[in-house]
XYZ file of C-alpha atoms in Angstrom:
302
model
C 0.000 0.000 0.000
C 1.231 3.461 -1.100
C 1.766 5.807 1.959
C 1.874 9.340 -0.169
C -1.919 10.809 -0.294
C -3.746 9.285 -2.574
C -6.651 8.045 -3.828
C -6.639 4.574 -3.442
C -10.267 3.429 -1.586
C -11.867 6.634 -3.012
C -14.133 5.602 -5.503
C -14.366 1.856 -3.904
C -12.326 -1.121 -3.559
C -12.558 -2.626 -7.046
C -12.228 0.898 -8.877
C -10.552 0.699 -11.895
C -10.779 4.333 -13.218
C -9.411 6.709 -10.667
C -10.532 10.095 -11.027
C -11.964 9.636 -14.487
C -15.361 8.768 -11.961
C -15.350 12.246 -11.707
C -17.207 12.911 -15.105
C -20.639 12.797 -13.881
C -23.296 13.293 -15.943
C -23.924 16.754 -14.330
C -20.183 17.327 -14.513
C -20.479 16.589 -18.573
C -23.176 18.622 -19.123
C -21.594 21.626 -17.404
C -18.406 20.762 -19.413
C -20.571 21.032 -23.045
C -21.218 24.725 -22.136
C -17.591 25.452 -22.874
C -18.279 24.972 -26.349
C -19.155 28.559 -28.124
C -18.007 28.159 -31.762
C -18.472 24.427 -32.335
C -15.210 24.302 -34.078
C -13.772 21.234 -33.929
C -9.846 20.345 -33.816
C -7.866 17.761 -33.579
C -5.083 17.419 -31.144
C -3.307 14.326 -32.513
C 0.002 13.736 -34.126
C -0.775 11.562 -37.753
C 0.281 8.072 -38.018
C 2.711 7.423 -40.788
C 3.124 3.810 -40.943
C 5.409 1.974 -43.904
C 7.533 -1.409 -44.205
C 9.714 0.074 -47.224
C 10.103 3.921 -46.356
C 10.913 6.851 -43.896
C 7.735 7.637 -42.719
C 7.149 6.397 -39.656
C 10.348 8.374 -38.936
C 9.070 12.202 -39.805
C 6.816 11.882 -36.901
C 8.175 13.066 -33.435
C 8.910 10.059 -31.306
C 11.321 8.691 -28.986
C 13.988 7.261 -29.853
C 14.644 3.000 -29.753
C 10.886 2.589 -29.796
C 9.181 0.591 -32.630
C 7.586 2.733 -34.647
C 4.420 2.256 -36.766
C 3.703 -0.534 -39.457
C 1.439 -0.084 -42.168
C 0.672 -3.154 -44.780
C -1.391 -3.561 -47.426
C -2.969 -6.865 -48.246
C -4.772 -5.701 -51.310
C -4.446 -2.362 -52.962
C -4.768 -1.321 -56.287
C -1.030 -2.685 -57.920
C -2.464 -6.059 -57.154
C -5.184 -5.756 -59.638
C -3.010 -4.013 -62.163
C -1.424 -7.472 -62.000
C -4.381 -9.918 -62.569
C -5.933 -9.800 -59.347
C -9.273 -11.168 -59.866
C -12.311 -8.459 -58.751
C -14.451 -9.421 -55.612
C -17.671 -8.549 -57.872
C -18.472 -7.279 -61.474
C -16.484 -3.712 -61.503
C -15.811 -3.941 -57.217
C -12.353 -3.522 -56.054
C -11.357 -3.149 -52.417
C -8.138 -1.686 -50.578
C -7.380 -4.050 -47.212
C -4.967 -2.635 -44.799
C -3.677 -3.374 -41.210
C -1.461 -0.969 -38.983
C 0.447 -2.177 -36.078
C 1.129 0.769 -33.726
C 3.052 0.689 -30.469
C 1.791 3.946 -29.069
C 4.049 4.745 -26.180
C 6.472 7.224 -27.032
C 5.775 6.793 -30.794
C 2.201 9.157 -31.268
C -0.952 10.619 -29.542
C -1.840 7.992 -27.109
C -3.571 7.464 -23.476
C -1.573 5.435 -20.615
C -3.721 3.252 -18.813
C -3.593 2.596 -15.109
C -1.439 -0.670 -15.429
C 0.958 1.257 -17.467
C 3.430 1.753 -14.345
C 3.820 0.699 -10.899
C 6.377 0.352 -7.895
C 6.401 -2.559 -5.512
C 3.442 -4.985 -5.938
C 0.782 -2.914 -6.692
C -1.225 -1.264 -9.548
C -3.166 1.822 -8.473
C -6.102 1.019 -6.135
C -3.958 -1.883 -4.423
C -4.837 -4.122 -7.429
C -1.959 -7.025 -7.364
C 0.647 -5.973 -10.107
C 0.557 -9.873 -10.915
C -2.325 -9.463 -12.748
C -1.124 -7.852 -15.650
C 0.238 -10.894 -17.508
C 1.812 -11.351 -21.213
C -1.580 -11.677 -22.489
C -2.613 -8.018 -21.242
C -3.440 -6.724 -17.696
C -6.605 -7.933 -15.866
C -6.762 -4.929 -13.695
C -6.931 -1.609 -14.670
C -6.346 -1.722 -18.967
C -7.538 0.565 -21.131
C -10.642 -0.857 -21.620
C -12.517 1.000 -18.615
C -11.424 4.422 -19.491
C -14.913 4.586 -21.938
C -15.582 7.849 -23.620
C -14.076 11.225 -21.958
C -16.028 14.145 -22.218
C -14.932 16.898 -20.176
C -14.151 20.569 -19.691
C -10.914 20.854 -21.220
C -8.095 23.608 -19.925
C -5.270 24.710 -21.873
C -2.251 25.820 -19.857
C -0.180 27.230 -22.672
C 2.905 27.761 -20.938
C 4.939 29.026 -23.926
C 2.986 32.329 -24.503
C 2.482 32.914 -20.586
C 6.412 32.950 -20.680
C 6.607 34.994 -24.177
C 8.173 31.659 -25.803
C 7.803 29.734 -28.668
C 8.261 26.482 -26.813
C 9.808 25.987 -23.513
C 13.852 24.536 -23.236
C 14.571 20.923 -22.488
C 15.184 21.565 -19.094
C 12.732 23.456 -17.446
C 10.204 22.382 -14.915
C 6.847 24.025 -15.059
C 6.087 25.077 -11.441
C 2.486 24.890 -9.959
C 2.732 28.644 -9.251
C 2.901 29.048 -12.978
C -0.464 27.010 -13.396
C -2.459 28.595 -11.163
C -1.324 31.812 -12.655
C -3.077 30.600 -16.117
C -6.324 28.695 -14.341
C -7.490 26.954 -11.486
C -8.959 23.484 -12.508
C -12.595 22.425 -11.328
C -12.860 18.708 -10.631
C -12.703 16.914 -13.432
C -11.379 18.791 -16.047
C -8.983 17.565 -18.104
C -5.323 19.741 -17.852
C -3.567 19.964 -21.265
C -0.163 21.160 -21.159
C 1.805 22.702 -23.811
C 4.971 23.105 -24.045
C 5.700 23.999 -27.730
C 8.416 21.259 -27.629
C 6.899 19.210 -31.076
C 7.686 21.973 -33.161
C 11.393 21.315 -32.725
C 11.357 18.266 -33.903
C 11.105 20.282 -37.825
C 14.136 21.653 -36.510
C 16.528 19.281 -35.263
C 15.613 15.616 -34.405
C 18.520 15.590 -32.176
C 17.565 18.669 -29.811
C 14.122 17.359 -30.015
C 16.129 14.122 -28.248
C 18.289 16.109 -26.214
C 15.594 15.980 -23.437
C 12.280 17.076 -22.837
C 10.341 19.743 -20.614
C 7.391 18.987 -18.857
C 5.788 19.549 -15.362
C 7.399 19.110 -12.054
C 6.042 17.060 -9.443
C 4.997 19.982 -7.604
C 2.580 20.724 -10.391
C 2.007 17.408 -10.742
C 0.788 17.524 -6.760
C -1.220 20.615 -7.607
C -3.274 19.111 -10.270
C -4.068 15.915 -8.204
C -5.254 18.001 -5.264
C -7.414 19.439 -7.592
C -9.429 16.386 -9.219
C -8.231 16.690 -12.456
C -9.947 13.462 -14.566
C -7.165 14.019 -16.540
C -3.698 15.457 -17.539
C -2.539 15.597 -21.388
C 0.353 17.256 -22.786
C 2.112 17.541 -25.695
C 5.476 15.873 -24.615
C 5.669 12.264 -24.183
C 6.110 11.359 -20.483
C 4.297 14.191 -18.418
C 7.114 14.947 -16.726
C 10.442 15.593 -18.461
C 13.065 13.909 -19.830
C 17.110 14.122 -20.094
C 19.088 13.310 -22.821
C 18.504 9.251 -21.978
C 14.872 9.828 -22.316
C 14.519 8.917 -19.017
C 12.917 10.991 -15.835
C 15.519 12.067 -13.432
C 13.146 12.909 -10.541
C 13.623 10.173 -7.459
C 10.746 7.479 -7.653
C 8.714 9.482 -5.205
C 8.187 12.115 -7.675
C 8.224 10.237 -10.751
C 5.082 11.622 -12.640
C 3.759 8.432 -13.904
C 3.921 6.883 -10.312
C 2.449 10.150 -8.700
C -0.499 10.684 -11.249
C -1.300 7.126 -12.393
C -0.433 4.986 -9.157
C -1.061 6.932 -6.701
C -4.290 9.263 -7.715
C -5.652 7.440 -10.729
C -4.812 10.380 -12.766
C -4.751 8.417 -16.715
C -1.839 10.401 -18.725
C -2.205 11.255 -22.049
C 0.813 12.293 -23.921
C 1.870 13.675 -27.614
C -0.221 15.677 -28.293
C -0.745 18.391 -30.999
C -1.554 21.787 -29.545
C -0.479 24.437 -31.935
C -3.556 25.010 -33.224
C -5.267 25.189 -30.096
C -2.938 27.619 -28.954
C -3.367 29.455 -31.709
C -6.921 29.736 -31.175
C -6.575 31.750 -27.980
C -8.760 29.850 -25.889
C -8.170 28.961 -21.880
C -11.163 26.241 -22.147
C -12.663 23.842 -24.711
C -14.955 20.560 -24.619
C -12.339 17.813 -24.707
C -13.595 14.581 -26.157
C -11.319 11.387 -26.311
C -12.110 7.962 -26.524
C -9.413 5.136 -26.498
C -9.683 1.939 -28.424
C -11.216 -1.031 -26.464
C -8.070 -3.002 -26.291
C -9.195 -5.482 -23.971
C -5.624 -5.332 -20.933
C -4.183 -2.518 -22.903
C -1.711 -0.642 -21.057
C -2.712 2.223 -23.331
C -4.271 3.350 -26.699
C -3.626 5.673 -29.524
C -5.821 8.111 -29.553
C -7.612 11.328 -31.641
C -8.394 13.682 -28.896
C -10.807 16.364 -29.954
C -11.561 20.006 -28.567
C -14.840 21.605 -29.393
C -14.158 25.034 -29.151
């Protein structure tokens, strides 16, 4: 059992969602008024998928990870060669992508995505997540998230076009932008995609992200949610690893600890462009039954 605060026993024994329990029906309806436009954007990165090109490669990702697959079993050269027609004048295209989402595009972390000692969040035993999938806490019971989304564009409160690889957003400079309500979703930007166009090797020289301070801050405030547009939260140095001590590790402070789900790469230019503090977030991960995460399209409704 975890001795930080927490919020394992919150929501019940058996909980499997942590603080996306939150999102209430009242709590989604109140979120839908933060929708004035009805413009729609996307916050994902694309998937470029190939077995004989570059592509997957022009996409931001970490480095060492397997990146995506994309394969044809039927597309158009194979009726140029013969292929015989499934009906009079019919032709159909037959794909299948294999995608390894952490640290390679827009993606949600499950609960069973990280641990310490013997537990998964909610004291769930960490035995249960086998090489067939986890049995406790996989993507599979996040559902549909609808909530009151809150952009914390750190960049422009700072008069930057992306924040360097080492800094450590403090909660000060949060609650400077907005104060969260219980379960909104927190999306963090910190510009740091865009320098991927740049250089692919400052992009890997490390990562910024929030400190566990701010990581604190938004758990004591009920977030359902926190999504950013770096890939681990938190930051990274130059291994791509976190160099807080495990007691302040992100992952294990948000997921393990407070049920917090992570979602990470996202794509928040636009949305910063837009101007706007909040938004309707949407998201809905695929139903991968012991996933430790998904990819994902997240969605603001401005």
């Amino acid at each position: 059992m975890v001795t930080e605060p927490n919020n394992w026993g919150r929501f019940g024994p058996d909980d499997q969602r942590g603080t996306l329990n939150l999102l209430t029906p009242s709590v989604v309806l109140d979120a839908l008024r933060s929708a004035v436009t009805g413009e729609v954007l996307s916050l994902a990165m694309p998937i470029r998928g190939a077995t004989s090109s570059p592509a997957p490669g022009t996409v931001p990702h970490l480095p060492g990870r397997p990146l995506p697959q994309h394969f044809m079993s039927v597309d158009g050269g194979d009726y140029a060669a013969g292929a015989r027609p499934i009906g009079a004048g019919l032709r159909v295209a037959d794909d299948a992508l294999i995608v390894t989402h952490h640290g390679t595009t827009t993606h949600m972390d499950a609960l069973c995505h990280m641990w310490s000692g013997d537990e998964l969040y909610n004291g769930h035993p960490a035995a249960r997540v086998r090489s067939y999938g986890a049995t406790r806490c996989g993507i599979e019971h996040v559902g549909g998230v609808v909530a009151r989304g809150v952009l914390y564009d750190v960049p422009r409160r700072l008069g930057l076009d992306h924040l360097p690889a080492g800094h450590r957003i403090p909660a000060a400079l949060l609650e400077e932008i907005a104060v969260p309500r219980p379960g909104d979703v927190a999306v963090v930007r910190t510009g740091w995609p865009v320098v991927w166009e740049r250089s692919r090797e400052e992009y890997w020289s490390g990562q910024p992200g929030l400190s566990a301070e701010a990581g604190r801050w938004l758990a004591a405030h009920d977030v359902a949610a926190v999504a950013s547009d770096n890939a681990a939260i938190g930051g990274l140095d130059a291994r791509g690893l976190a160099e807080e001590p495990v007691e302040d590790d992100l992952h294990l402070l948000l997921l393990h600890r407070h049920g917090v789900h992570l979602i990470e790469m996202l794509w928040l230019e636009e949305l910063a462009a837009a101007g706007r503090t909040e938004f309707v977030f949407v998201a809905a991960p695929l139903r991968i039954e012991g996933g430790t995460g998904s990819p994902l399209t997240p969605l603001a409704i401005l």
